[in-house]
Short mmCIF file of C-alpha atoms and ligand atoms in Angstrom, two decimals:
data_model
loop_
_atom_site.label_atom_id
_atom_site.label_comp_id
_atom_site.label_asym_id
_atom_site.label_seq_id
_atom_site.Cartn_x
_atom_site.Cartn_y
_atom_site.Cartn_z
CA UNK A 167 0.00 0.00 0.00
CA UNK A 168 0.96 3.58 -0.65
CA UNK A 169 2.53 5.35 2.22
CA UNK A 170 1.48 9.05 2.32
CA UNK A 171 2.81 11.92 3.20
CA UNK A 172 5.55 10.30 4.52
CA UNK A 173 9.30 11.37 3.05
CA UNK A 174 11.40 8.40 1.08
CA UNK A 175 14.77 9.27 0.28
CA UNK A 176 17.14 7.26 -1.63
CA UNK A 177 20.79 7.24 -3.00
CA UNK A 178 22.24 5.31 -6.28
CA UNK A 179 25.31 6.10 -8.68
CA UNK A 180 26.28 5.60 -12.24
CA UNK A 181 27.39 2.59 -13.59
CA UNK A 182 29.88 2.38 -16.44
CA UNK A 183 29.72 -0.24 -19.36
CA UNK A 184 32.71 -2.61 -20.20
CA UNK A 185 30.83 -3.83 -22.98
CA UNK A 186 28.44 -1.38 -24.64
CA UNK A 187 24.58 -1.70 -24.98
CA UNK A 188 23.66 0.44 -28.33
CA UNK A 189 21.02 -0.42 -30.02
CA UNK A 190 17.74 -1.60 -29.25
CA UNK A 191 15.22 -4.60 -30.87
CA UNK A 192 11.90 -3.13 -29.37
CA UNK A 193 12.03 0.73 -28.56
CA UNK A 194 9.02 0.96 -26.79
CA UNK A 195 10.28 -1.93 -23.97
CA UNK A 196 14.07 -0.90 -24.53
CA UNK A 197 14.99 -4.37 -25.19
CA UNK A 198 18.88 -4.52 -26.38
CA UNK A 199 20.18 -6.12 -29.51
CA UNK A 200 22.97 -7.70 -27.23
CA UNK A 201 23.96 -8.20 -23.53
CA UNK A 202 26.02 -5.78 -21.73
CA UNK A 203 28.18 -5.71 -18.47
CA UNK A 204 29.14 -2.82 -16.58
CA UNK A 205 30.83 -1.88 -12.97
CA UNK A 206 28.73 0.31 -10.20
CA UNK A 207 30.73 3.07 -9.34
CA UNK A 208 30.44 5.02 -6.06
CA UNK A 209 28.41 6.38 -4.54
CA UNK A 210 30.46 8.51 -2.56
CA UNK A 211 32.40 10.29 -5.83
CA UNK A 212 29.34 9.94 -8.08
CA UNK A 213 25.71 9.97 -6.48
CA UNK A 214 21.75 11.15 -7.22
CA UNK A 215 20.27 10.95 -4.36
CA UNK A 216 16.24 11.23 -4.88
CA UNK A 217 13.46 12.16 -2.32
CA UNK A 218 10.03 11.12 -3.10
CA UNK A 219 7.02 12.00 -0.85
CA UNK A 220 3.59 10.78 -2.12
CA UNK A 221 0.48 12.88 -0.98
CA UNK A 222 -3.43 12.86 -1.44
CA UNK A 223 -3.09 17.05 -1.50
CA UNK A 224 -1.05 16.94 -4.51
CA UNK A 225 -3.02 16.96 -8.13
CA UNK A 226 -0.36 16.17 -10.59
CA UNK A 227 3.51 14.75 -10.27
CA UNK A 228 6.24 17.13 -9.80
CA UNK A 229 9.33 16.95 -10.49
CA UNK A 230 12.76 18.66 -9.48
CA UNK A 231 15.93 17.74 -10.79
CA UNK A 232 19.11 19.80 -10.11
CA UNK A 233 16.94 22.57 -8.22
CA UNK A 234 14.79 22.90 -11.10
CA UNK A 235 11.03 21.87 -11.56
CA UNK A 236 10.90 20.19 -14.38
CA UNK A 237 8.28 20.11 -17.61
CA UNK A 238 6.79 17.00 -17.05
CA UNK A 239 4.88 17.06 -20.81
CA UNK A 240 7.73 16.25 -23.06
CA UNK A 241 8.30 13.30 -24.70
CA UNK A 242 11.71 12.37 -23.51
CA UNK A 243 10.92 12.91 -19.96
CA UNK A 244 7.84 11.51 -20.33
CA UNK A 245 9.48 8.03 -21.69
CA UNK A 246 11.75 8.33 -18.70
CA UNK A 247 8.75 9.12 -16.22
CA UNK A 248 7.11 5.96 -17.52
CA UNK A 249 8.45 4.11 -14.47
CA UNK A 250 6.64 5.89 -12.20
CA UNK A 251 3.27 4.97 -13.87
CA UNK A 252 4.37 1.15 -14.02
CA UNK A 253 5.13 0.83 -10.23
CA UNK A 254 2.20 2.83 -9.62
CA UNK A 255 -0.19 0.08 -11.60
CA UNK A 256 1.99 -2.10 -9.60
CA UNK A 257 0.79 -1.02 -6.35
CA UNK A 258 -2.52 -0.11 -7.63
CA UNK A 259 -2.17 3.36 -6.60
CA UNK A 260 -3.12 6.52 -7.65
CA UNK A 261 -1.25 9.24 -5.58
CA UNK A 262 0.56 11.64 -7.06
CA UNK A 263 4.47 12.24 -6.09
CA UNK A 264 6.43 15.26 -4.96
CA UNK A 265 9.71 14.31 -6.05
CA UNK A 266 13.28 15.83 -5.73
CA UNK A 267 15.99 14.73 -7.05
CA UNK A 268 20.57 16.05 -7.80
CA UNK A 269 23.27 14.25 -9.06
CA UNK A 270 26.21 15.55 -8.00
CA UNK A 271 27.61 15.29 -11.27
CA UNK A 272 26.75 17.06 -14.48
CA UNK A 273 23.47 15.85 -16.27
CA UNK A 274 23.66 14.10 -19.57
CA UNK A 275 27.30 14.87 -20.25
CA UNK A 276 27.81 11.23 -20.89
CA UNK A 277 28.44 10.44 -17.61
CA UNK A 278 25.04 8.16 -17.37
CA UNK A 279 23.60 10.60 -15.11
CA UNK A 280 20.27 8.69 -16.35
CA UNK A 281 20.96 5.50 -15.23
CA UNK A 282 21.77 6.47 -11.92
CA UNK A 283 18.87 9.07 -11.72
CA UNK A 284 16.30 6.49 -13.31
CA UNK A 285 17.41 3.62 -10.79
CA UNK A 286 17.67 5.43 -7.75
CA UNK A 287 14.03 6.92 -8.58
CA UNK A 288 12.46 3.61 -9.24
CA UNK A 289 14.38 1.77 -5.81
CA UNK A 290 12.55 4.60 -3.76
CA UNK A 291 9.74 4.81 -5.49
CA UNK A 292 8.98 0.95 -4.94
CA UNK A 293 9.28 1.75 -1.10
CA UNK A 294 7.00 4.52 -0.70
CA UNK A 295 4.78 2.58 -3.07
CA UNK A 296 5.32 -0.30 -0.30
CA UNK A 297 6.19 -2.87 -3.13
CA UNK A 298 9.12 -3.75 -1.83
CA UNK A 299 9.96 -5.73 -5.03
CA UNK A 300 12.75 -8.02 -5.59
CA UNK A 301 16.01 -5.86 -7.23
CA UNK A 302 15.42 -8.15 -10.41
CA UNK A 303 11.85 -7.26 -10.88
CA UNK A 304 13.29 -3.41 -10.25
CA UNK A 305 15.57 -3.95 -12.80
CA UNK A 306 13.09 -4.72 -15.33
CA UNK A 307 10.78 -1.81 -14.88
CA UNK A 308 14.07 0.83 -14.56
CA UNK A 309 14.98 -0.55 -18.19
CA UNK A 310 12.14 0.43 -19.29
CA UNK A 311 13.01 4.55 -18.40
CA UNK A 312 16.48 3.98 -19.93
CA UNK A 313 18.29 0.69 -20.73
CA UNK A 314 20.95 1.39 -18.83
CA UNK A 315 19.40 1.59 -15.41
CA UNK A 316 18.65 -1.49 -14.74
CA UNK A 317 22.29 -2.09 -14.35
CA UNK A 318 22.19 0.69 -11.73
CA UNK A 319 20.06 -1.61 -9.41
CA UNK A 320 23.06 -3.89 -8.18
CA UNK A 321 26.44 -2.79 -7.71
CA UNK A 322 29.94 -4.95 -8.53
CA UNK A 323 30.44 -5.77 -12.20
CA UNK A 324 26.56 -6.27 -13.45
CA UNK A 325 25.29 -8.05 -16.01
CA UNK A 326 21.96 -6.81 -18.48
CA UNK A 327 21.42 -10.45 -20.11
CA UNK A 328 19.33 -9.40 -23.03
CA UNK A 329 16.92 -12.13 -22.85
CA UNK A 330 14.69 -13.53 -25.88
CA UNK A 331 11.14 -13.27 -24.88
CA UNK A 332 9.05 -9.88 -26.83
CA UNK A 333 7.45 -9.32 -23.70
CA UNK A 334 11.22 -8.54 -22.11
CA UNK A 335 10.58 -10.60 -18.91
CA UNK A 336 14.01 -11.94 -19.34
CA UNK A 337 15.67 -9.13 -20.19
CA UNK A 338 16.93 -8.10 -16.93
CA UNK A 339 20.31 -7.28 -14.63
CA UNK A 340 21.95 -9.76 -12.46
CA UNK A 341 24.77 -8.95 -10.30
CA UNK A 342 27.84 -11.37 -11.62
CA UNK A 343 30.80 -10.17 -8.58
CA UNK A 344 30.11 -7.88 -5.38
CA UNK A 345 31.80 -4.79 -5.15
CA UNK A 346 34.47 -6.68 -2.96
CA UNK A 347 35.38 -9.32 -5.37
CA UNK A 348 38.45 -7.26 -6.77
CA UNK A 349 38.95 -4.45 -3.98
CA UNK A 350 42.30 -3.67 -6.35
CA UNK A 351 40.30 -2.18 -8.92
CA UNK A 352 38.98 1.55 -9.52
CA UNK A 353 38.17 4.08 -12.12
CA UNK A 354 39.39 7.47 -12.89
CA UNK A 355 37.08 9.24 -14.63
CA UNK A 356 38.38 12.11 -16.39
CA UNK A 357 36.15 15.20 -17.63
CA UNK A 358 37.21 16.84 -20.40
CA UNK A 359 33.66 18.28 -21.31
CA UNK A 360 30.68 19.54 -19.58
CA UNK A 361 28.60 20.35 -22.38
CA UNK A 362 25.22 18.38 -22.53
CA UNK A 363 25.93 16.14 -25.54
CA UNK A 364 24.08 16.96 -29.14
CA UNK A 365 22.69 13.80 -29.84
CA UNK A 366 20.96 11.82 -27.34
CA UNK A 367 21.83 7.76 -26.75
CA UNK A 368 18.37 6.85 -28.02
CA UNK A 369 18.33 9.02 -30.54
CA UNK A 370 22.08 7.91 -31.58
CA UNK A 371 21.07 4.14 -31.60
CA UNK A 372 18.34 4.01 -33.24
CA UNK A 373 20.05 6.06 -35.97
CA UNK A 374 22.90 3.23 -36.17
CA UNK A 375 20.50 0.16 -35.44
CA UNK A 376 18.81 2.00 -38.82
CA UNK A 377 21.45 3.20 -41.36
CA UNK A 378 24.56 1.80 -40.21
CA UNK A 379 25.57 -1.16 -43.05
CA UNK A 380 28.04 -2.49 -40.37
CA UNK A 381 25.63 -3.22 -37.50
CA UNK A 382 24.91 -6.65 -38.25
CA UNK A 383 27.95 -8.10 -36.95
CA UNK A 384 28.05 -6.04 -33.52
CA UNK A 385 25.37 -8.00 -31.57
CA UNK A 386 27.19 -11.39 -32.54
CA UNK A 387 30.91 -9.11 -31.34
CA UNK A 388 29.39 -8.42 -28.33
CA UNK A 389 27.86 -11.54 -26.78
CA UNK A 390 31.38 -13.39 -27.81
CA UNK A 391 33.18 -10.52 -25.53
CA UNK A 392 30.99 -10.73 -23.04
CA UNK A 393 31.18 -13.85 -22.13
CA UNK A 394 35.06 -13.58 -22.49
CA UNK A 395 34.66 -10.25 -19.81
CA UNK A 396 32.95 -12.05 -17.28
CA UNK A 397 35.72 -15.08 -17.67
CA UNK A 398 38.31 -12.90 -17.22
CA UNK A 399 36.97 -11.06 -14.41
CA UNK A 400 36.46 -14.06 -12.92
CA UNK A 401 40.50 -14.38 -13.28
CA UNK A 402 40.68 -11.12 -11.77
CA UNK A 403 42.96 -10.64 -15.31
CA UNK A 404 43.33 -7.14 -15.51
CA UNK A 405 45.38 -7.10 -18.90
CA UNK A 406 42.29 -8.91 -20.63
CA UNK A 407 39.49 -7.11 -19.03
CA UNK A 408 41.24 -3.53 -20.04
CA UNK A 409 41.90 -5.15 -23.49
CA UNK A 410 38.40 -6.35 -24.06
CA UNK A 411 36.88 -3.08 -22.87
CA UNK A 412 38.97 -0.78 -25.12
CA UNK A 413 38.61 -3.02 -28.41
CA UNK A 414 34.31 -2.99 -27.06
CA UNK A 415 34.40 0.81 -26.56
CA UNK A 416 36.13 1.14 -30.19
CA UNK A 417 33.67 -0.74 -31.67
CA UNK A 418 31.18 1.07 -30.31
CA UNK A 419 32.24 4.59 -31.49
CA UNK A 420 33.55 2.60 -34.50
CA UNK A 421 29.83 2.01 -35.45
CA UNK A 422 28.78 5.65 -34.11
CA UNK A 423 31.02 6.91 -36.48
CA UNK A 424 30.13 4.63 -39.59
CA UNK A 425 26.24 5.79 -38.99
CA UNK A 426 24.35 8.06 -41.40
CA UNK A 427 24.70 10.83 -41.25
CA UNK A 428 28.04 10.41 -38.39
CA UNK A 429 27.71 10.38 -34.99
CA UNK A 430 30.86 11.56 -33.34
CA UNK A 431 30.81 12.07 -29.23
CA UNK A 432 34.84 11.64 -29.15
CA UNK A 433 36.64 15.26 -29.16
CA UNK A 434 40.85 15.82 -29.59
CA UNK A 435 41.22 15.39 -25.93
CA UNK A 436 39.17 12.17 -26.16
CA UNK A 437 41.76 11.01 -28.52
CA UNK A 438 44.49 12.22 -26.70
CA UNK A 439 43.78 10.00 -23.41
CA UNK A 440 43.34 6.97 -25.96
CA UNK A 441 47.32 7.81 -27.19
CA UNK A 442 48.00 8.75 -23.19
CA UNK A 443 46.37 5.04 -22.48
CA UNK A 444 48.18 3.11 -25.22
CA UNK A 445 51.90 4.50 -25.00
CA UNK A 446 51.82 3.56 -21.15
CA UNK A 447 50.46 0.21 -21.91
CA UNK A 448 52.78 -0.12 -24.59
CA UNK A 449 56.04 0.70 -22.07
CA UNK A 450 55.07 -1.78 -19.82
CA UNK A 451 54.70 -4.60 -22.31
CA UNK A 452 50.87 -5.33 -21.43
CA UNK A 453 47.67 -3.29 -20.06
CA UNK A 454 47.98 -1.90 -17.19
CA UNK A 455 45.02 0.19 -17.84
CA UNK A 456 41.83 0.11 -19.95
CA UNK A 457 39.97 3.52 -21.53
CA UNK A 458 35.95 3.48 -22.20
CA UNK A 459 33.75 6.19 -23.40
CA UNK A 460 30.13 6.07 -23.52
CA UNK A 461 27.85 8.81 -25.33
CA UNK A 462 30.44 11.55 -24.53
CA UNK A 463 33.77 12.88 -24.43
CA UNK A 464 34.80 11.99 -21.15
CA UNK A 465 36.59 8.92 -20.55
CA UNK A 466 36.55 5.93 -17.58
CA UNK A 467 40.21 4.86 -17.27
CA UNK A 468 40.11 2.17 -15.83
CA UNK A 469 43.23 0.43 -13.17
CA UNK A 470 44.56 -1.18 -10.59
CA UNK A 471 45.20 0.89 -7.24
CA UNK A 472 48.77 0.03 -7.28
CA UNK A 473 49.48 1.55 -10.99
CA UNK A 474 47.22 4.55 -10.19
CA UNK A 475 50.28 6.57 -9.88
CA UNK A 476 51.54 5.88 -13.25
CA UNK A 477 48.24 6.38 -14.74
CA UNK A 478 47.72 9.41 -13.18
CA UNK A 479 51.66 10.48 -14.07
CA UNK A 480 50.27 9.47 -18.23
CA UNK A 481 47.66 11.58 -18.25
CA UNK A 482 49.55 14.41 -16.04
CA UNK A 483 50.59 16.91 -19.34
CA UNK A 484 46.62 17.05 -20.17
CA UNK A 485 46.00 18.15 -16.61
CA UNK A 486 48.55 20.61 -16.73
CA UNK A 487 47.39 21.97 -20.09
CA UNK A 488 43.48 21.94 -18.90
CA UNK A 489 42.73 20.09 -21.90
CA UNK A 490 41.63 17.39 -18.96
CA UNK A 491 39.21 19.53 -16.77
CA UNK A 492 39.69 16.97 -13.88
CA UNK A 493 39.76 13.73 -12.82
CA UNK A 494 37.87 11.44 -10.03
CA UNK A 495 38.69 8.39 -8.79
CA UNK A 496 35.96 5.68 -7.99
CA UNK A 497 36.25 2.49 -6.25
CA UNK A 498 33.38 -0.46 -7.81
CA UNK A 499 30.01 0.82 -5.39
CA UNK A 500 26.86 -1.30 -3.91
CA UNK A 501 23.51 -0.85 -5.23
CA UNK A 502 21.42 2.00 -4.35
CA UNK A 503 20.30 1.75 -0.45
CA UNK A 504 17.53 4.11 1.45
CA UNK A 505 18.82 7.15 3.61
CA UNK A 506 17.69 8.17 7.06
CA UNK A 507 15.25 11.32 7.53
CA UNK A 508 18.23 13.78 7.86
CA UNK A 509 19.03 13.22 4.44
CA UNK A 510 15.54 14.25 2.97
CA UNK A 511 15.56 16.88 0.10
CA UNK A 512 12.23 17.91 0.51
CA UNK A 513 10.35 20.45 2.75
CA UNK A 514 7.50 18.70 3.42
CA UNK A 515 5.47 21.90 5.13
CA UNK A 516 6.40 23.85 1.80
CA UNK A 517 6.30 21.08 -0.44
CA UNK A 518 9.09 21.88 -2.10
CA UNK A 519 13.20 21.58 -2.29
CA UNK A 520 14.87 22.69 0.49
C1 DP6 B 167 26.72 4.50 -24.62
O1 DP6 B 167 20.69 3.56 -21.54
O2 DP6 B 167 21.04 5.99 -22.10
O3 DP6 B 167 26.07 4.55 -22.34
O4 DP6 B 167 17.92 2.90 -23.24
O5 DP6 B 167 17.63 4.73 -24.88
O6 DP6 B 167 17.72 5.26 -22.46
P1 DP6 B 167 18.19 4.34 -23.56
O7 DP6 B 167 19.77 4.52 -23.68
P2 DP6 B 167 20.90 4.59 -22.57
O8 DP6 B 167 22.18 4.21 -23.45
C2 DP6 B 167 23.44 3.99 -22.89
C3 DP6 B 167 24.44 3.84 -23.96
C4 DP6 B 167 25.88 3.83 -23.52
C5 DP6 B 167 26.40 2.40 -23.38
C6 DP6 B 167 26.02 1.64 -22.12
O9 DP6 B 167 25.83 2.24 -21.06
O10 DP6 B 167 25.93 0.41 -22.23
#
């Protein structure tokens, strides 16, 4: 039953692919062409933590994100609200919800600010709902606001099996390792761009899915690499999991690039980490780290604690220069978990942000 009046609040963090989901075979349920794995980050570098407080007084949903009330009408939030509407049929409810909701990261920069906003708002949503719904059934119904969120719900190295059925019942996230199955491993993620990016993911994929003459082989290239990243992680073999990540994230932009008309989210400073990446790799005769880059300029290098140094020392020049804006450093994070009272965003006498 629906829990009135009473304040939810929730945090949850990106999660960054190792091998890529884009491209879709059913828009409308955001089921994937292929399976995709990524790592949680956490939640204490990157984190959206959401408030939701559902109330007879209120009329319609509102929405802030950022500090700003958003336009609930349009189409793309609309999609993205969607979730809302399926745990409320769910909990055969009708209340509307007050809720509030900051990354504390920049939105839709490439930095899957939507994954972590879309699963964190679905986990607490379920709970003032009083669902309480297994993470896999949460899973399912955050894919459906973007695909990527539903590998938001677990933390570790997560897998999105893209499942066979139309109706997208098995097409879900699993966790494969807990975020303390390789404590050695963590993630600089370096900003070299805070510009909103042009083209959106959806938009992007569809437009390769559509036009792009090379697609056909990519879901086929992915499975085969996934399989091979979850062996290797397994291994705890860094030089294969940063070599399978770098040849899945040049694939990727590969295909981005080879779609009609092009879609290019790389920039010269995107490049330049790649070269930064590969000559350090290169002096020490194997990978010592791995580079990914989702719908964006900025990159995810990913390492090992003990070559963070050198790493660091690689992509020093481009700090120097600004050409890298800065850089963060993430260990692998849980799933999203609920927050105590004292961590509420919203003013419930106001109704509003505080
Ligand atoms: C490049 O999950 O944002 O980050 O399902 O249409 O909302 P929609 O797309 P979205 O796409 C993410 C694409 C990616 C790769 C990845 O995270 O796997």
């Amino acid at each position: 039953m629906a829990i009135l009046d009473k304040i939810f609040t929730a945090e949850g963090s990106p999660n960054i692919a190792l091998i890529k989901y884009w491209g879709k075979r059913d828009e409308k349920r955001i089921l994937p062409q292929n399976s995709s794995i990524s790592l949680t980050l956490s939640s204490s570098v990157l984190k959206t933590t959401t408030s939701v407080v559902l109330s007879k007084n209120l009329k319609h949903d509102i929405f802030y994100l950022d500090g700003v009330k958003q336009d609930l009408s349009g189409k793309d939030i609309q999609e993205r609200f969607s979730v809302v509407d399926i745990l409320r049929r769910k909990a055969d409810s009708n209340e509307k919800a007050l809720i509030v909701s900051n990354n504390d990261f920049p939105t839709a920069s490439g930095m899957a600010s939507s994954a972590s906003g879309i699963a964190t708002l679905v986990y607490v949503m379920d709970k003032a709902l009083g669902l309480n719904l297994p993470e896999k059934e949460l899973s399912i119904v955050a894919r459906q606001g973007s695909g990527s969120a539903c590998r938001s719900m677990f933390g570790g190295l997560v897998a999105w099996r893209k499942g066979t059925s139309p109706s997208g019942g098995d097409s879900y996230a699993e966790q494969i390792f807990d975020e303390n199955y390789w404590p050695e491993l963590i993630d600089n993620i370096v900003v070299v761009s805070q510009e909103r990016k042009k083209v959106p993911s959806r938009a992007g994929m569809l437009q390769t899915v559509k036009t792009n003459p090379l697609y056909g082989s990519r879901p086929a290239s992915a499975e085969k690499r996934f399989q091979k990243m979850i062996n290797a992680y397994r291994r705890r073999d860094f030089d294969e999991v940063a070599g399978l990540m770098m040849a899945d994230s040049n694939e990727m932009h590969a295909l981005m690039m080879s779609t009609i008309p092009p879609i290019r989210y790389l920039n010269k400073s995107s490049y330049a980490i790649m070269d930064a990446v590969d000559e350090l790799n290169h002096s020490e005769g194997r990978n010592i780290a791995g580079y990914t880059f989702d719908a964006g300029a900025n990159s995810n290098v990913i390492t090992l604690k003990k070559y963070k140094a050198k790493v660091l020392r690689a992509l020093s020049p481009m700090l120097e220069s600004k050409e890298i804006l800065y850089i963060k450093t993430s260990m692998i994070g849980h799933g999203p978990k609920m927050l105590g009272e004292s961590s509420s965003l919203i003013d419930l006498k106001r109704m509003r942000p505080f």
